[in-house]
PDB file of C-alpha atoms in Angstrom:
ATOM      1  CA  MET A  25      79.316 -30.624 -35.267  1.00  0.00           C
ATOM      2  CA  SER A  26      78.485 -26.935 -34.638  1.00  0.00           C
ATOM      3  CA  LEU A  27      76.158 -24.979 -36.912  1.00  0.00           C
ATOM      4  CA  PRO A  28      77.197 -21.711 -38.527  1.00  0.00           C
ATOM      5  CA  VAL A  29      76.137 -18.597 -36.652  1.00  0.00           C
ATOM      6  CA  ASN A  30      73.442 -17.629 -39.203  1.00  0.00           C
ATOM      7  CA  ARG A  31      71.967 -21.160 -39.171  1.00  0.00           C
ATOM      8  CA  ARG A  32      71.814 -21.217 -35.352  1.00  0.00           C
ATOM      9  CA  SER A  33      69.974 -17.834 -35.336  1.00  0.00           C
ATOM     10  CA  ALA A  34      67.371 -19.093 -37.821  1.00  0.00           C
ATOM     11  CA  VAL A  35      66.674 -22.236 -35.780  1.00  0.00           C
ATOM     12  CA  ALA A  36      66.335 -20.244 -32.562  1.00  0.00           C
ATOM     13  CA  ALA A  37      63.886 -17.839 -34.216  1.00  0.00           C
ATOM     14  CA  ALA A  38      61.768 -20.713 -35.552  1.00  0.00           C
ATOM     15  CA  PHE A  39      61.694 -22.387 -32.104  1.00  0.00           C
ATOM     16  CA  ALA A  40      60.597 -19.135 -30.418  1.00  0.00           C
ATOM     17  CA  ALA A  41      57.810 -18.659 -32.987  1.00  0.00           C
ATOM     18  CA  ALA A  42      56.575 -22.205 -32.369  1.00  0.00           C
ATOM     19  CA  LEU A  43      56.312 -21.483 -28.635  1.00  0.00           C
ATOM     20  CA  LEU A  44      54.494 -18.181 -29.225  1.00  0.00           C
ATOM     21  CA  VAL A  45      51.621 -19.613 -31.318  1.00  0.00           C
ATOM     22  CA  PRO A  46      50.000 -21.693 -28.489  1.00  0.00           C
ATOM     23  CA  ALA A  47      50.426 -18.790 -26.094  1.00  0.00           C
ATOM     24  CA  LEU A  48      48.614 -16.429 -28.437  1.00  0.00           C
ATOM     25  CA  SER A  49      45.922 -19.017 -29.042  1.00  0.00           C
ATOM     26  CA  ALA A  50      45.369 -19.493 -25.300  1.00  0.00           C
ATOM     27  CA  CYS A  51      45.269 -15.755 -24.799  1.00  0.00           C
ATOM     28  CA  GLY A  52      42.677 -15.343 -27.542  1.00  0.00           C
ATOM     29  CA  SER A  53      40.548 -18.103 -26.004  1.00  0.00           C
ATOM     30  CA  SER A  54      40.719 -16.445 -22.586  1.00  0.00           C
ATOM     31  CA  ASP A  55      39.711 -13.063 -24.038  1.00  0.00           C
ATOM     32  CA  GLN A  56      36.789 -14.697 -25.857  1.00  0.00           C
ATOM     33  CA  LYS A  57      35.545 -16.312 -22.631  1.00  0.00           C
ATOM     34  CA  ALA A  58      35.803 -13.001 -20.793  1.00  0.00           C
ATOM     35  CA  GLY A  59      33.854 -11.328 -23.590  1.00  0.00           C
ATOM     36  CA  ASP A  60      31.148 -13.996 -23.429  1.00  0.00           C
ATOM     37  CA  ALA A  61      30.876 -13.575 -19.662  1.00  0.00           C
ATOM     38  CA  GLY A  62      30.529  -9.822 -20.038  1.00  0.00           C
ATOM     39  CA  SER A  63      27.807 -10.230 -22.644  1.00  0.00           C
ATOM     40  CA  GLY A  64      25.941 -12.615 -20.354  1.00  0.00           C
ATOM     41  CA  ALA A  65      26.047 -10.153 -17.435  1.00  0.00           C
ATOM     42  CA  SER A  66      24.831  -7.348 -19.667  1.00  0.00           C
ATOM     43  CA  ALA A  67      21.988  -9.468 -21.011  1.00  0.00           C
ATOM     44  CA  SER A  68      21.021 -10.460 -17.480  1.00  0.00           C
ATOM     45  CA  ALA A  69      20.969  -6.836 -16.345  1.00  0.00           C
ATOM     46  CA  SER A  70      18.590  -5.862 -19.131  1.00  0.00           C
ATOM     47  CA  SER A  71      16.345  -8.941 -19.043  1.00  0.00           C
ATOM     48  CA  GLY A  72      13.666  -7.453 -16.790  1.00  0.00           C
ATOM     49  CA  ALA A  73      14.797  -9.243 -13.647  1.00  0.00           C
ATOM     50  CA  ALA A  74      13.123  -8.605 -10.283  1.00  0.00           C
ATOM     51  CA  PRO A  75      13.673  -5.087  -8.900  1.00  0.00           C
ATOM     52  CA  LYS A  76      16.589  -4.555  -6.582  1.00  0.00           C
ATOM     53  CA  ALA A  77      16.012  -4.872  -2.872  1.00  0.00           C
ATOM     54  CA  ALA A  78      15.159  -1.573  -1.230  1.00  0.00           C
ATOM     55  CA  ASN A  79      13.857   0.018   1.938  1.00  0.00           C
ATOM     56  CA  LEU A  80      10.422   1.363   1.042  1.00  0.00           C
ATOM     57  CA  THR A  81       8.260   3.809   2.987  1.00  0.00           C
ATOM     58  CA  VAL A  82       4.557   3.523   2.193  1.00  0.00           C
ATOM     59  CA  LEU A  83       2.010   6.101   3.356  1.00  0.00           C
ATOM     60  CA  ALA A  84      -1.336   4.358   3.898  1.00  0.00           C
ATOM     61  CA  ALA A  85      -4.828   5.198   5.140  1.00  0.00           C
ATOM     62  CA  SER A  86      -5.573   4.298   8.776  1.00  0.00           C
ATOM     63  CA  SER A  87      -8.181   1.714   7.790  1.00  0.00           C
ATOM     64  CA  LEU A  88      -5.414  -0.330   6.117  1.00  0.00           C
ATOM     65  CA  THR A  89      -3.364  -0.653   9.316  1.00  0.00           C
ATOM     66  CA  ASP A  90      -4.002  -4.315  10.096  1.00  0.00           C
ATOM     67  CA  VAL A  91      -4.274  -5.734   6.592  1.00  0.00           C
ATOM     68  CA  PHE A  92      -1.163  -3.932   5.330  1.00  0.00           C
ATOM     69  CA  LYS A  93       0.917  -5.362   8.149  1.00  0.00           C
ATOM     70  CA  THR A  94      -0.024  -8.804   6.870  1.00  0.00           C
ATOM     71  CA  ALA A  95       0.467  -7.795   3.236  1.00  0.00           C
ATOM     72  CA  GLY A  96       3.832  -6.185   3.959  1.00  0.00           C
ATOM     73  CA  ALA A  97       5.123  -9.335   5.653  1.00  0.00           C
ATOM     74  CA  ALA A  98       4.006 -11.430   2.678  1.00  0.00           C
ATOM     75  CA  TYR A  99       5.721  -9.076   0.227  1.00  0.00           C
ATOM     76  CA  GLU A 100       8.982  -9.047   2.160  1.00  0.00           C
ATOM     77  CA  LYS A 101       8.976 -12.847   2.280  1.00  0.00           C
ATOM     78  CA  ALA A 102       8.549 -13.022  -1.494  1.00  0.00           C
ATOM     79  CA  HIS A 103      11.180 -10.308  -2.075  1.00  0.00           C
ATOM     80  CA  PRO A 104      14.192 -11.057   0.175  1.00  0.00           C
ATOM     81  CA  GLY A 105      16.154  -7.957   1.109  1.00  0.00           C
ATOM     82  CA  THR A 106      13.205  -5.595   0.663  1.00  0.00           C
ATOM     83  CA  LYS A 107      11.947  -3.856   3.785  1.00  0.00           C
ATOM     84  CA  ILE A 108       8.637  -1.990   3.907  1.00  0.00           C
ATOM     85  CA  THR A 109       7.876   0.619   6.557  1.00  0.00           C
ATOM     86  CA  PHE A 110       4.275   1.812   6.733  1.00  0.00           C
ATOM     87  CA  SER A 111       3.126   5.186   7.996  1.00  0.00           C
ATOM     88  CA  PHE A 112      -0.603   5.131   8.770  1.00  0.00           C
ATOM     89  CA  ALA A 113      -2.801   8.227   9.143  1.00  0.00           C
ATOM     90  CA  GLY A 114      -5.946   9.851   7.800  1.00  0.00           C
ATOM     91  CA  SER A 115      -5.735  10.325   4.044  1.00  0.00           C
ATOM     92  CA  GLN A 116      -5.802  14.119   4.404  1.00  0.00           C
ATOM     93  CA  GLU A 117      -2.779  13.926   6.738  1.00  0.00           C
ATOM     94  CA  LEU A 118      -0.933  11.733   4.260  1.00  0.00           C
ATOM     95  CA  ALA A 119      -1.659  14.214   1.456  1.00  0.00           C
ATOM     96  CA  ALA A 120      -0.244  17.023   3.581  1.00  0.00           C
ATOM     97  CA  GLN A 121       2.908  14.981   4.198  1.00  0.00           C
ATOM     98  CA  VAL A 122       3.376  14.420   0.461  1.00  0.00           C
ATOM     99  CA  LYS A 123       2.945  18.122  -0.301  1.00  0.00           C
ATOM    100  CA  GLN A 124       5.480  18.967   2.397  1.00  0.00           C
ATOM    101  CA  GLY A 125       8.002  16.662   0.750  1.00  0.00           C
ATOM    102  CA  SER A 126       8.174  14.008   3.467  1.00  0.00           C
ATOM    103  CA  PRO A 127      10.376  11.156   2.197  1.00  0.00           C
ATOM    104  CA  ALA A 128       8.212   8.262   1.003  1.00  0.00           C
ATOM    105  CA  ASP A 129       7.910   5.932  -1.974  1.00  0.00           C
ATOM    106  CA  ALA A 130       4.209   5.078  -2.365  1.00  0.00           C
ATOM    107  CA  LEU A 131       0.796   6.263  -1.225  1.00  0.00           C
ATOM    108  CA  VAL A 132      -2.541   4.487  -0.647  1.00  0.00           C
ATOM    109  CA  THR A 133      -5.552   6.624   0.289  1.00  0.00           C
ATOM    110  CA  ALA A 134      -9.129   5.735   1.287  1.00  0.00           C
ATOM    111  CA  ASP A 135     -10.669   7.830  -1.474  1.00  0.00           C
ATOM    112  CA  THR A 136      -9.972   8.906  -5.025  1.00  0.00           C
ATOM    113  CA  LYS A 137     -10.589  12.591  -4.282  1.00  0.00           C
ATOM    114  CA  THR A 138      -7.505  12.875  -2.067  1.00  0.00           C
ATOM    115  CA  MET A 139      -5.359  10.993  -4.575  1.00  0.00           C
ATOM    116  CA  ASP A 140      -6.632  13.125  -7.471  1.00  0.00           C
ATOM    117  CA  GLY A 141      -5.533  16.222  -5.560  1.00  0.00           C
ATOM    118  CA  LEU A 142      -1.936  14.971  -5.763  1.00  0.00           C
ATOM    119  CA  LYS A 143      -1.707  14.404  -9.516  1.00  0.00           C
ATOM    120  CA  GLY A 144       1.542  16.312  -9.815  1.00  0.00           C
ATOM    121  CA  GLU A 145       3.133  14.267  -7.047  1.00  0.00           C
ATOM    122  CA  THR A 146       2.206  10.694  -7.982  1.00  0.00           C
ATOM    123  CA  GLY A 147       2.373   8.140 -10.733  1.00  0.00           C
ATOM    124  CA  GLU A 148      -0.811   6.764 -12.284  1.00  0.00           C
ATOM    125  CA  PRO A 149      -3.021   5.449  -9.432  1.00  0.00           C
ATOM    126  CA  ALA A 150      -4.862   2.136  -9.480  1.00  0.00           C
ATOM    127  CA  VAL A 151      -7.769   1.212  -7.192  1.00  0.00           C
ATOM    128  CA  ILE A 152      -6.766  -1.895  -5.217  1.00  0.00           C
ATOM    129  CA  ALA A 153      -9.826  -2.406  -2.984  1.00  0.00           C
ATOM    130  CA  LYS A 154     -13.197  -1.063  -1.868  1.00  0.00           C
ATOM    131  CA  ASN A 155     -14.985  -0.774   1.473  1.00  0.00           C
ATOM    132  CA  ARG A 156     -18.366   0.190   2.943  1.00  0.00           C
ATOM    133  CA  LEU A 157     -19.559   1.930   6.065  1.00  0.00           C
ATOM    134  CA  VAL A 158     -21.306   0.395   9.090  1.00  0.00           C
ATOM    135  CA  ILE A 159     -22.554   1.695  12.422  1.00  0.00           C
ATOM    136  CA  ALA A 160     -20.309   0.628  15.293  1.00  0.00           C
ATOM    137  CA  THR A 161     -22.011   0.613  18.695  1.00  0.00           C
ATOM    138  CA  GLY A 162     -21.042  -0.298  22.225  1.00  0.00           C
ATOM    139  CA  LYS A 163     -20.699  -4.022  22.885  1.00  0.00           C
ATOM    140  CA  GLY A 164     -24.131  -5.631  22.948  1.00  0.00           C
ATOM    141  CA  ASN A 165     -25.678  -2.563  21.271  1.00  0.00           C
ATOM    142  CA  PRO A 166     -27.253  -1.267  24.502  1.00  0.00           C
ATOM    143  CA  PHE A 167     -29.277   1.443  22.724  1.00  0.00           C
ATOM    144  CA  LYS A 168     -30.683  -1.087  20.247  1.00  0.00           C
ATOM    145  CA  ILE A 169     -29.580   0.973  17.257  1.00  0.00           C
ATOM    146  CA  ALA A 170     -30.979  -0.610  14.125  1.00  0.00           C
ATOM    147  CA  ALA A 171     -30.642   2.005  11.375  1.00  0.00           C
ATOM    148  CA  LEU A 172     -29.075   5.321  10.412  1.00  0.00           C
ATOM    149  CA  LYS A 173     -32.158   7.244  11.545  1.00  0.00           C
ATOM    150  CA  ASP A 174     -31.537   6.093  15.121  1.00  0.00           C
ATOM    151  CA  LEU A 175     -28.352   8.175  15.219  1.00  0.00           C
ATOM    152  CA  ALA A 176     -30.498  11.340  15.283  1.00  0.00           C
ATOM    153  CA  ASP A 177     -31.671  10.490  18.818  1.00  0.00           C
ATOM    154  CA  SER A 178     -30.228  13.163  21.134  1.00  0.00           C
ATOM    155  CA  LYS A 179     -29.820  10.567  23.890  1.00  0.00           C
ATOM    156  CA  ILE A 180     -27.229   8.710  21.808  1.00  0.00           C
ATOM    157  CA  LYS A 181     -23.678  10.053  21.814  1.00  0.00           C
ATOM    158  CA  VAL A 182     -22.480   9.767  18.231  1.00  0.00           C
ATOM    159  CA  VAL A 183     -18.903  10.337  17.088  1.00  0.00           C
ATOM    160  CA  LEU A 184     -17.957  10.935  13.442  1.00  0.00           C
ATOM    161  CA  ALA A 185     -14.774  11.568  11.531  1.00  0.00           C
ATOM    162  CA  ALA A 186     -14.098  15.172  10.514  1.00  0.00           C
ATOM    163  CA  PRO A 187     -15.607  16.084   7.108  1.00  0.00           C
ATOM    164  CA  GLU A 188     -12.175  16.544   5.494  1.00  0.00           C
ATOM    165  CA  VAL A 189     -11.352  12.889   6.280  1.00  0.00           C
ATOM    166  CA  PRO A 190     -12.595  10.374   3.664  1.00  0.00           C
ATOM    167  CA  VAL A 191     -14.710   8.378   6.141  1.00  0.00           C
ATOM    168  CA  GLY A 192     -16.091  11.658   7.505  1.00  0.00           C
ATOM    169  CA  ARG A 193     -17.003  12.759   3.994  1.00  0.00           C
ATOM    170  CA  TYR A 194     -18.696   9.429   3.281  1.00  0.00           C
ATOM    171  CA  SER A 195     -20.572   9.684   6.603  1.00  0.00           C
ATOM    172  CA  LYS A 196     -21.882  13.150   5.765  1.00  0.00           C
ATOM    173  CA  GLN A 197     -22.839  11.963   2.299  1.00  0.00           C
ATOM    174  CA  ILE A 198     -25.021   9.100   3.499  1.00  0.00           C
ATOM    175  CA  LEU A 199     -26.598  11.043   6.366  1.00  0.00           C
ATOM    176  CA  ASP A 200     -27.429  13.997   4.110  1.00  0.00           C
ATOM    177  CA  ALA A 201     -28.900  11.653   1.496  1.00  0.00           C
ATOM    178  CA  GLN A 202     -31.295  10.273   4.128  1.00  0.00           C
ATOM    179  CA  LYS A 203     -31.946  13.763   5.524  1.00  0.00           C
ATOM    180  CA  ILE A 204     -30.749  12.637   8.946  1.00  0.00           C
ATOM    181  CA  GLU A 205     -29.329  15.329  11.216  1.00  0.00           C
ATOM    182  CA  VAL A 206     -26.699  14.095  13.635  1.00  0.00           C
ATOM    183  CA  LYS A 207     -24.897  16.273  16.143  1.00  0.00           C
ATOM    184  CA  PRO A 208     -21.653  14.426  16.916  1.00  0.00           C
ATOM    185  CA  VAL A 209     -20.035  14.771  20.334  1.00  0.00           C
ATOM    186  CA  SER A 210     -16.696  14.921  18.533  1.00  0.00           C
ATOM    187  CA  GLN A 211     -15.168  14.833  15.065  1.00  0.00           C
ATOM    188  CA  GLU A 212     -12.043  12.690  14.791  1.00  0.00           C
ATOM    189  CA  PRO A 213      -8.982  12.851  12.492  1.00  0.00           C
ATOM    190  CA  ASN A 214      -9.318   9.266  11.206  1.00  0.00           C
ATOM    191  CA  VAL A 215     -11.509   6.172  11.336  1.00  0.00           C
ATOM    192  CA  ARG A 216      -9.399   4.464  13.996  1.00  0.00           C
ATOM    193  CA  ALA A 217     -10.001   7.379  16.355  1.00  0.00           C
ATOM    194  CA  VAL A 218     -13.769   7.098  15.801  1.00  0.00           C
ATOM    195  CA  LEU A 219     -13.683   3.384  16.541  1.00  0.00           C
ATOM    196  CA  SER A 220     -11.541   3.914  19.628  1.00  0.00           C
ATOM    197  CA  LYS A 221     -14.120   6.321  21.108  1.00  0.00           C
ATOM    198  CA  VAL A 222     -16.814   3.656  20.769  1.00  0.00           C
ATOM    199  CA  GLU A 223     -14.560   0.907  22.105  1.00  0.00           C
ATOM    200  CA  LEU A 224     -13.741   2.952  25.206  1.00  0.00           C
ATOM    201  CA  GLY A 225     -17.378   3.872  25.859  1.00  0.00           C
ATOM    202  CA  GLU A 226     -16.737   7.567  25.222  1.00  0.00           C
ATOM    203  CA  ALA A 227     -19.380   7.383  22.487  1.00  0.00           C
ATOM    204  CA  ASP A 228     -22.418   5.164  21.980  1.00  0.00           C
ATOM    205  CA  ALA A 229     -22.068   4.859  18.218  1.00  0.00           C
ATOM    206  CA  GLY A 230     -19.973   5.936  15.258  1.00  0.00           C
ATOM    207  CA  LEU A 231     -19.764   5.485  11.509  1.00  0.00           C
ATOM    208  CA  VAL A 232     -16.701   3.466  10.513  1.00  0.00           C
ATOM    209  CA  TYR A 233     -15.550   1.143   7.737  1.00  0.00           C
ATOM    210  CA  LYS A 234     -16.852  -2.416   7.818  1.00  0.00           C
ATOM    211  CA  THR A 235     -13.309  -3.794   7.995  1.00  0.00           C
ATOM    212  CA  ASP A 236     -12.461  -1.747  11.094  1.00  0.00           C
ATOM    213  CA  SER A 237     -15.589  -2.787  12.954  1.00  0.00           C
ATOM    214  CA  ALA A 238     -15.007  -6.448  12.082  1.00  0.00           C
ATOM    215  CA  LYS A 239     -11.478  -6.263  13.471  1.00  0.00           C
ATOM    216  CA  SER A 240     -12.895  -5.107  16.823  1.00  0.00           C
ATOM    217  CA  ALA A 241     -15.818  -7.544  16.980  1.00  0.00           C
ATOM    218  CA  ASP A 242     -14.924  -8.415  20.576  1.00  0.00           C
ATOM    219  CA  LYS A 243     -15.267  -4.774  21.628  1.00  0.00           C
ATOM    220  CA  VAL A 244     -18.095  -3.344  19.522  1.00  0.00           C
ATOM    221  CA  ALA A 245     -21.302  -4.430  17.826  1.00  0.00           C
ATOM    222  CA  THR A 246     -21.887  -3.823  14.123  1.00  0.00           C
ATOM    223  CA  VAL A 247     -25.084  -2.564  12.506  1.00  0.00           C
ATOM    224  CA  GLU A 248     -25.119  -3.005   8.729  1.00  0.00           C
ATOM    225  CA  ILE A 249     -26.239  -0.156   6.465  1.00  0.00           C
ATOM    226  CA  PRO A 250     -28.272  -1.187   3.370  1.00  0.00           C
ATOM    227  CA  ASP A 251     -26.418  -0.767   0.072  1.00  0.00           C
ATOM    228  CA  GLU A 252     -28.972   1.749  -1.205  1.00  0.00           C
ATOM    229  CA  GLN A 253     -28.201   3.998   1.786  1.00  0.00           C
ATOM    230  CA  ASN A 254     -24.460   3.341   1.869  1.00  0.00           C
ATOM    231  CA  ALA A 255     -21.324   4.749   0.253  1.00  0.00           C
ATOM    232  CA  VAL A 256     -18.506   2.836  -1.416  1.00  0.00           C
ATOM    233  CA  ALA A 257     -14.967   3.793  -0.448  1.00  0.00           C
ATOM    234  CA  SER A 258     -12.290   3.219  -3.102  1.00  0.00           C
ATOM    235  CA  TYR A 259      -8.607   2.773  -2.220  1.00  0.00           C
ATOM    236  CA  PRO A 260      -6.210   3.960  -4.951  1.00  0.00           C
ATOM    237  CA  ALA A 261      -2.475   3.216  -4.736  1.00  0.00           C
ATOM    238  CA  ALA A 262       0.304   5.078  -6.544  1.00  0.00           C
ATOM    239  CA  THR A 263       4.037   5.619  -6.535  1.00  0.00           C
ATOM    240  CA  LEU A 264       5.377   8.989  -5.436  1.00  0.00           C
ATOM    241  CA  LYS A 265       7.521  10.963  -7.864  1.00  0.00           C
ATOM    242  CA  GLN A 266       9.811  12.013  -5.013  1.00  0.00           C
ATOM    243  CA  SER A 267      10.759   8.355  -4.386  1.00  0.00           C
ATOM    244  CA  LYS A 268      14.418   7.422  -4.607  1.00  0.00           C
ATOM    245  CA  ASN A 269      13.399   3.783  -5.172  1.00  0.00           C
ATOM    246  CA  THR A 270      11.097   4.184  -8.166  1.00  0.00           C
ATOM    247  CA  GLU A 271      11.528   0.659  -9.547  1.00  0.00           C
ATOM    248  CA  ALA A 272      10.946  -1.052  -6.200  1.00  0.00           C
ATOM    249  CA  ALA A 273       8.023   1.258  -5.361  1.00  0.00           C
ATOM    250  CA  ALA A 274       6.356   0.511  -8.710  1.00  0.00           C
ATOM    251  CA  ALA A 275       6.813  -3.214  -8.117  1.00  0.00           C
ATOM    252  CA  PHE A 276       5.079  -3.015  -4.731  1.00  0.00           C
ATOM    253  CA  VAL A 277       2.181  -0.923  -6.042  1.00  0.00           C
ATOM    254  CA  ALA A 278       1.699  -3.382  -8.924  1.00  0.00           C
ATOM    255  CA  TRP A 279       1.812  -6.306  -6.459  1.00  0.00           C
ATOM    256  CA  LEU A 280      -1.144  -4.858  -4.535  1.00  0.00           C
ATOM    257  CA  SER A 281      -3.344  -5.820  -7.500  1.00  0.00           C
ATOM    258  CA  SER A 282      -1.895  -9.350  -7.704  1.00  0.00           C
ATOM    259  CA  PRO A 283      -3.941 -12.444  -6.746  1.00  0.00           C
ATOM    260  CA  GLU A 284      -1.838 -12.920  -3.594  1.00  0.00           C
ATOM    261  CA  ALA A 285      -2.418  -9.368  -2.327  1.00  0.00           C
ATOM    262  CA  GLN A 286      -6.080  -9.408  -3.334  1.00  0.00           C
ATOM    263  CA  LYS A 287      -6.631 -12.586  -1.334  1.00  0.00           C
ATOM    264  CA  ILE A 288      -5.141 -10.932   1.759  1.00  0.00           C
ATOM    265  CA  LEU A 289      -7.331  -7.847   1.311  1.00  0.00           C
ATOM    266  CA  GLN A 290     -10.514  -9.814   0.755  1.00  0.00           C
ATOM    267  CA  GLU A 291      -9.871 -12.111   3.708  1.00  0.00           C
ATOM    268  CA  ALA A 292      -9.705  -8.931   5.816  1.00  0.00           C
ATOM    269  CA  GLY A 293     -13.164  -7.909   4.567  1.00  0.00           C
ATOM    270  CA  PHE A 294     -12.258  -5.530   1.748  1.00  0.00           C
ATOM    271  CA  GLN A 295     -14.164  -5.796  -1.513  1.00  0.00           C
ATOM    272  CA  LYS A 296     -12.709  -6.344  -4.960  1.00  0.00           C
ATOM    273  CA  ALA A 297     -11.545  -3.236  -6.743  1.00  0.00           C
ATOM    274  CA  ALA A 298     -13.700  -3.976  -9.793  1.00  0.00           C
TER     275      ALA A 298
END
């Protein structure tokens, strides 16, 4: 028996509505899930997660050459995708590079004076390590140098760092304090150059950092300088305002004060920052 036209239309409309309800419900559920996923991603992005991987360039004092290679490898291992390139030179050279706008992300100098001169270019610095000076002599110490006063002997060829270099400034400071006059055969641009002159026999002695002399123990002899006659070198680290990787640079600088980094520094002969 066939239904009247109006009755058939009403039934068809009811059937279509019944089909539409589950579809709308499913659609609403899908939208809700998408919204939840979006909220989760947003929360994750703002939860203080580890900094994004980046290629960092770090300007560092020459005396950090060996230890920073070890530290850099450790940092890269703990932060997959991050690559650190170090540029080592005398602190005064590094300061000149920063002022000239050379692209870099962080700076570590061998003295606070150089870092303080760059206040407009850096973030807040933090001292990460300290060092002391020693007398490096030819292997076996052929001139039997035993103290700072022995460097005044005109028969001994002494090499020092230039006075504008941190280690050169420290050298002048301790020699002047003891009223010891030394006439160096040359003044070098960084501590590694001073050490190299002694290693090669081009000089009989030189004032260098304890860590540098220890690293070349097979090539030079080391004469300790008493604390009361010595100078303490401080190594501040800071981010550079010109960095294009500010978050990653800040993370690396902060890591240098971490227990892991401090262990690496101290195993290399550096002293605690505090």
